[in-house]
Tab-separated table of C-alpha atoms in Angstrom:
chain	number	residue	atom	x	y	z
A	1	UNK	CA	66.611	-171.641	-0.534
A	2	UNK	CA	69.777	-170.197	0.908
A	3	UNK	CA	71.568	-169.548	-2.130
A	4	UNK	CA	68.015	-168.087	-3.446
A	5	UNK	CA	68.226	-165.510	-0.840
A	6	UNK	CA	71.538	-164.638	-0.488
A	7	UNK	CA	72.251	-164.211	-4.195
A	8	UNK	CA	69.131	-161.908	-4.270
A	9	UNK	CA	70.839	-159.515	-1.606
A	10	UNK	CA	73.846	-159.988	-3.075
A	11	UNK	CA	72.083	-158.488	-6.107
A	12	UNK	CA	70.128	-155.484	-4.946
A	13	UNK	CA	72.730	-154.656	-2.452
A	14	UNK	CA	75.033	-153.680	-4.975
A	15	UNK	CA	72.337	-151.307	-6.615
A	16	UNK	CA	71.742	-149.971	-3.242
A	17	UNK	CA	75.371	-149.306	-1.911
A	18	UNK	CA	75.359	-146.246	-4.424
A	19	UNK	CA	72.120	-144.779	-2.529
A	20	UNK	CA	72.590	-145.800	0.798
A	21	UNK	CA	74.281	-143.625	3.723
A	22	UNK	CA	76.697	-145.779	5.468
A	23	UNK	CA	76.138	-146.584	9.246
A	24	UNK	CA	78.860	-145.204	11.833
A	25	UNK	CA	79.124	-148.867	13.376
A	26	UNK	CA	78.776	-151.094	10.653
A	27	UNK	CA	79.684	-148.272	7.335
A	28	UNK	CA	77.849	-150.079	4.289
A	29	UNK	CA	77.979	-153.927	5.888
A	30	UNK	CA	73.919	-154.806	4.684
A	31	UNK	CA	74.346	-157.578	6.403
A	32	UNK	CA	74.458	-156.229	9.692
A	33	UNK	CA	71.755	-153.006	9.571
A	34	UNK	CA	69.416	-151.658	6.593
A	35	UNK	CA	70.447	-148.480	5.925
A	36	UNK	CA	68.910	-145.163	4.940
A	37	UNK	CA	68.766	-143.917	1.442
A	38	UNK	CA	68.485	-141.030	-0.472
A	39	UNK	CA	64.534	-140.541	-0.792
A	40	UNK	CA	63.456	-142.201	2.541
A	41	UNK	CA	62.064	-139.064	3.576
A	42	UNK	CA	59.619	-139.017	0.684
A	43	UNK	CA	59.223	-142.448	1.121
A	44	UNK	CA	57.920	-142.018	4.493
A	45	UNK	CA	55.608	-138.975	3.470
A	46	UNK	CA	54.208	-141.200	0.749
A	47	UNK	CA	52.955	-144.018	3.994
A	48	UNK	CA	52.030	-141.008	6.106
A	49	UNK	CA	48.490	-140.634	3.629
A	50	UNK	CA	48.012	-143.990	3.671
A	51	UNK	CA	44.768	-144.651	5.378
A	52	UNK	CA	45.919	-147.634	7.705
A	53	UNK	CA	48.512	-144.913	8.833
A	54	UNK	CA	46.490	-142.748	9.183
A	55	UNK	CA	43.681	-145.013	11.458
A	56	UNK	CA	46.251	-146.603	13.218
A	57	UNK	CA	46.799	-146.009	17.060
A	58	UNK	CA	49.454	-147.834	17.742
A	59	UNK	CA	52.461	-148.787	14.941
A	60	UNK	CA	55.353	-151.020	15.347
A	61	UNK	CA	58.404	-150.092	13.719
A	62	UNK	CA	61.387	-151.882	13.200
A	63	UNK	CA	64.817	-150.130	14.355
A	64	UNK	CA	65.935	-150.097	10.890
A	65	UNK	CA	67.963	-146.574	9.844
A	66	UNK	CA	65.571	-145.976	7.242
A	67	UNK	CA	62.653	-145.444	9.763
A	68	UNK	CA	63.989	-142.892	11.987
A	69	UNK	CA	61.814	-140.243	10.208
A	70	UNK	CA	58.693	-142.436	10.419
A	71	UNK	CA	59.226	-142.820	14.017
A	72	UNK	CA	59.921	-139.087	14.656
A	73	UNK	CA	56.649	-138.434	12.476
A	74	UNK	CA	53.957	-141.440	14.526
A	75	UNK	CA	55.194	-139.478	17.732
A	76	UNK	CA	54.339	-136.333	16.243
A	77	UNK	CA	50.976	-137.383	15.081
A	78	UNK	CA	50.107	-139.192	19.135
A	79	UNK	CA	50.945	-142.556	18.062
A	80	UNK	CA	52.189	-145.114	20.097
A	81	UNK	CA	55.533	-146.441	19.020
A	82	UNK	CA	56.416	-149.841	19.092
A	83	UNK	CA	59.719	-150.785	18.621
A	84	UNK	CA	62.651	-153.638	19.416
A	85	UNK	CA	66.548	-152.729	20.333
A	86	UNK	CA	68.876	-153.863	17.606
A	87	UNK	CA	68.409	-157.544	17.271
A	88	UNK	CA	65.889	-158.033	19.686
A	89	UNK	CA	68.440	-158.177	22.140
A	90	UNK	CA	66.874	-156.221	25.165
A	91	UNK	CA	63.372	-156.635	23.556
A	92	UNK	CA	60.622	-154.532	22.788
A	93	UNK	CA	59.888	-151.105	24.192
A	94	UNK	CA	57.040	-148.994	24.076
A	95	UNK	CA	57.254	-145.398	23.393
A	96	UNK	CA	54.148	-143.300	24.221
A	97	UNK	CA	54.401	-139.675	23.399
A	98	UNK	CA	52.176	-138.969	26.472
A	99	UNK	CA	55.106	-139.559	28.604
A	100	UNK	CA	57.587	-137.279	27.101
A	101	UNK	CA	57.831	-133.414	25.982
A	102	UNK	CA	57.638	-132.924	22.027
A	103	UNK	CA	60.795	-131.298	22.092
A	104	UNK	CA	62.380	-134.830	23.003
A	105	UNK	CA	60.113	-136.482	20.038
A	106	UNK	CA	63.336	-136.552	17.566
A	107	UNK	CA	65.950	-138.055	20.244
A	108	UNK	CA	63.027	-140.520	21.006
A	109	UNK	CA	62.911	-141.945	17.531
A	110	UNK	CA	66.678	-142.388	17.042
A	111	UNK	CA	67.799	-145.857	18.460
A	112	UNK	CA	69.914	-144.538	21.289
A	113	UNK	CA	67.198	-142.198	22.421
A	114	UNK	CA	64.468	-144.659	22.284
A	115	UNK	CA	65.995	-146.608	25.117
A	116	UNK	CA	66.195	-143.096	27.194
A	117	UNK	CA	62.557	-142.625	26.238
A	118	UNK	CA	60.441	-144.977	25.956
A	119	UNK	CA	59.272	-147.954	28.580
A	120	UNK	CA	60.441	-151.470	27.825
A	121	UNK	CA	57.510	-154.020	27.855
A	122	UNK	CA	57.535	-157.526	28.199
A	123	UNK	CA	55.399	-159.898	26.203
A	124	UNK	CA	52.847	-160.473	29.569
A	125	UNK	CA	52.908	-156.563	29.986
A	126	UNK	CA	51.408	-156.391	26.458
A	127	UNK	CA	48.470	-158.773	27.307
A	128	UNK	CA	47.679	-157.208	30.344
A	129	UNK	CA	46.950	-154.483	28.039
A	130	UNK	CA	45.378	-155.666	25.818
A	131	UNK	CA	47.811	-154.180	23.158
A	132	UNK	CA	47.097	-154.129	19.436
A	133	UNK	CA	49.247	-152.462	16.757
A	134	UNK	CA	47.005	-151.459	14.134
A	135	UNK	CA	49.839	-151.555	11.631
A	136	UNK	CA	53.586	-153.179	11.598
A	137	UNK	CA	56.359	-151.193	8.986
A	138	UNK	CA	59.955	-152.339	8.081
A	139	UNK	CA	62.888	-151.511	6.370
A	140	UNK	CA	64.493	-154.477	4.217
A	141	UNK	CA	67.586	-155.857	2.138
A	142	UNK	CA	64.776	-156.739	-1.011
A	143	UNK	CA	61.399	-156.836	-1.910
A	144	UNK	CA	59.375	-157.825	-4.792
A	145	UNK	CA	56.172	-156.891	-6.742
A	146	UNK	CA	54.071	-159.146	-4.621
A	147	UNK	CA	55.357	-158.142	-1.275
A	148	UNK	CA	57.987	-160.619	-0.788
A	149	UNK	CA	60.663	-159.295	1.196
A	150	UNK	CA	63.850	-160.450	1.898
A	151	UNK	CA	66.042	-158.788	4.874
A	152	UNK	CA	69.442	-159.025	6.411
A	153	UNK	CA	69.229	-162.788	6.672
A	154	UNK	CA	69.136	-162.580	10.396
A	155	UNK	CA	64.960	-163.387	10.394
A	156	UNK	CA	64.370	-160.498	13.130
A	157	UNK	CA	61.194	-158.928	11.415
A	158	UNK	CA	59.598	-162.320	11.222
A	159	UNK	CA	60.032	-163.390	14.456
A	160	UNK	CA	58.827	-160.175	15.648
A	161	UNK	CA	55.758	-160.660	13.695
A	162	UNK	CA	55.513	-164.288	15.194
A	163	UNK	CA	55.811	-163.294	18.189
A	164	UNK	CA	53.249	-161.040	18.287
A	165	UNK	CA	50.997	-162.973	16.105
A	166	UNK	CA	51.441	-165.688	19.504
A	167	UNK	CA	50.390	-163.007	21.893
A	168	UNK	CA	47.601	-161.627	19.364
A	169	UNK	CA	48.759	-158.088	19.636
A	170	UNK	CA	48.460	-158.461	15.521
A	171	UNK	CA	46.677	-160.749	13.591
A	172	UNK	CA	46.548	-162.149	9.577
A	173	UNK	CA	44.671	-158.968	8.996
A	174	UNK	CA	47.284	-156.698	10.550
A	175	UNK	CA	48.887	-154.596	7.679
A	176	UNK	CA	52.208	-154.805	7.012
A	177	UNK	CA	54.366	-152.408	5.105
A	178	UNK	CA	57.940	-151.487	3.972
A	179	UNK	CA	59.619	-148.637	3.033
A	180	UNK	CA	62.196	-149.130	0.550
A	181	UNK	CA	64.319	-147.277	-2.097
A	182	UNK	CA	63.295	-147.899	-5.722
A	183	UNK	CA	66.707	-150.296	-6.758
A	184	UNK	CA	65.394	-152.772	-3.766
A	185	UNK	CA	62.341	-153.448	-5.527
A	186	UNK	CA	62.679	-156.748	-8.279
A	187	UNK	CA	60.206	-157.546	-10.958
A	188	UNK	CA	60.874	-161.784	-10.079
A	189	UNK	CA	59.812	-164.049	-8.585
A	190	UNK	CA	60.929	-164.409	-5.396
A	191	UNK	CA	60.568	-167.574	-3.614
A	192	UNK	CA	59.157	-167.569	0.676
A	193	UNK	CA	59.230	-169.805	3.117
A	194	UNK	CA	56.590	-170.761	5.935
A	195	UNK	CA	57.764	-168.475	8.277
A	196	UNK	CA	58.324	-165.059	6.153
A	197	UNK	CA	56.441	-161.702	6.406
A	198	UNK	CA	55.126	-160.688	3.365
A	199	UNK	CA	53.998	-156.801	3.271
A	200	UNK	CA	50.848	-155.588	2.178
A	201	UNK	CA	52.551	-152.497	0.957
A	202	UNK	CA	55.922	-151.520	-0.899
A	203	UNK	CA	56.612	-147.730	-0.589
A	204	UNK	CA	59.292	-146.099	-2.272
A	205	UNK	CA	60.342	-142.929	-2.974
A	206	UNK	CA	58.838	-142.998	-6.215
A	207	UNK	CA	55.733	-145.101	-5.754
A	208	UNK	CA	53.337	-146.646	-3.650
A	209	UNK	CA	52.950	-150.423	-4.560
A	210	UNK	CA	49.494	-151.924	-2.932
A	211	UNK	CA	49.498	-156.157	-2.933
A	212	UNK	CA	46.592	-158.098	-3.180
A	213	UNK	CA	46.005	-160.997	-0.992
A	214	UNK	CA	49.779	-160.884	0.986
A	215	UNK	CA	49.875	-164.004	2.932
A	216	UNK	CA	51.114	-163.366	5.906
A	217	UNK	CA	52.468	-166.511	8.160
A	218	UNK	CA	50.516	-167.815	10.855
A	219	UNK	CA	52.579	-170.399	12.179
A	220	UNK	CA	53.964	-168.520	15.582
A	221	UNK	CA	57.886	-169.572	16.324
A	222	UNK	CA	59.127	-172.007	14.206
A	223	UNK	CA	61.011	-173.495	17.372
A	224	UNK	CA	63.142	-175.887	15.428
A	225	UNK	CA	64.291	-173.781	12.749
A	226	UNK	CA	65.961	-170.716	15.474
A	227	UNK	CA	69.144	-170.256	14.564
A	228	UNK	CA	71.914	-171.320	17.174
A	229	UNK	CA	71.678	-169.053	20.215
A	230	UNK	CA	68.461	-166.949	19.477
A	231	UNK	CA	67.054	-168.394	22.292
A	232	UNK	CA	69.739	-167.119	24.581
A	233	UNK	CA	70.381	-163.790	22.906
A	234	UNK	CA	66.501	-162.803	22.408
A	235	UNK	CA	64.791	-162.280	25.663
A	236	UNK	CA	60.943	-162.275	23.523
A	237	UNK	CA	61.490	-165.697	22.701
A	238	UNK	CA	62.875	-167.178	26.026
A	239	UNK	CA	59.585	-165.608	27.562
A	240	UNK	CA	57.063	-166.977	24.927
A	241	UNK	CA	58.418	-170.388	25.868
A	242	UNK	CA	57.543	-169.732	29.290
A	243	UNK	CA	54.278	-168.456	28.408
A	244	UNK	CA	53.214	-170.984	26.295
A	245	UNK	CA	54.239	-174.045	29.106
A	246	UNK	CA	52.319	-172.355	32.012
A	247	UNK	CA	49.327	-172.295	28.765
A	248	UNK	CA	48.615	-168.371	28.959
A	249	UNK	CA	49.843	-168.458	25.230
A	250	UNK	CA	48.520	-170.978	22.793
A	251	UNK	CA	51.375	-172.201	20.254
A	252	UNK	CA	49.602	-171.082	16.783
A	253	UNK	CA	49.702	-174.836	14.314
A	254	UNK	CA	51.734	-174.600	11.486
């Protein structure tokens, strides 16, 4: 499954490095960020008609280069913003454009600026509320006809969906979409596992691809399959342990 993955990356990110702007940290290392790409922007405007867009209230969105537009654009349109720091690190944070003049709206959708902006909210802070995102969007490293998507090889967008799915802030119903540039999308098969997201919707600059019947995983946090030291590093996942011991959070089966 490994070598399944990673020589499908290996593939598209090739394509890609001729589209792609590089990052000032990580310059075109895919492995490390997903990058932005020439078309994103009418990428984005393509997802911005889409009706689950356009009914949702509250959108998470990945901190994925490729997105800072989207963000900028929810903000515009009253959304609230959902969003994690790179890696999941310092967890997620909430942006509500309530709280903040619209003249700060583009510095609050770039990653930097997001953590000046917005609020950061715990897992139990999102129950309290009651908090449902209405729709989840991602950038990634590949994707296929039938929504099967592929990232950096670091997991983060599925466990983000799993942990959420734990909390019910989303559920198997929750759309799911990612915004893509055309050379990232492959006509094969592509194989998943238990535990990956697969998107209900592929938009590209060229296209909007609609998937019928995208399985999404309902399994919650594969525990035993974390790679070394996400426990530590994530703080999410440290309190979902602690959340399902004291029972507030039922563990979803397998």
């Amino acid at each position: 499954m490994f070598d399944h993955k990673s020589s499908t990356r290996r593939q598209v990110w090739s394509e890609l490095k001729v589209f792609a702007y590089a990052d000032s940290r990580f310059d075109f290392d895919f492995s490390k960020f997903i990058p932005d790409f020439h078309g994103s922007s009418e990428a984005t405007k393509r997802l911005l008609l889409m009706p689950s867009y356009q009914s949702a209230k509250c959108v998470f969105i990945t901190p994925d280069n490729c997105l800072e537009r989207l963000r900028y654009e929810a903000l515009m349109n009253g959304k609230l913003v959902v969003m994690t720091t790179y890696a999941i690190r310092r967890g997620f944070w909430l942006l509500d454009p309530s709280q903040f003049e619209p003249s700060n709206y583009r510095y609050a959708s770039t990653l930097d600026g997001m953590e000046q902006m917005g609020q950061p909210i715990s897992l139990s802070d999102m129950m309290d509320l009651g908090l449902k995102i209405d729709l989840m969007v991602t950038g990634t490293g590949a994707i296929n006809l039938d929504g099967i998507r592929f990232g950096k090889g670091h997991g983060f967008f599925d466990l983000e969906w799993a942990i959420l799915y734990s909390i019910r802030a989303i559920s198997s119903n929750t759309p799911s979409a990612a915004i893509v540039h055309d050379c990232q999308v492959l006509a094969e098969p592509l194989i998943p596992e238990l535990f990956d997201t697969v998107c209900d919707f592929v938009i590209t600059p060229t296209k909007l691809i609609e998937v019928s019947n995208a399985n999404k995983p309902t399994c919650g946090i594969l525990w035993e399959k974390l790679a070394s030291g996400m426990l530590m590093s994530i703080p999410p996942l440290r309190e979902l342990k602690i959340l399902i011991g004291d029972d507030k959070v039922t563990q979803p089966d397998p």
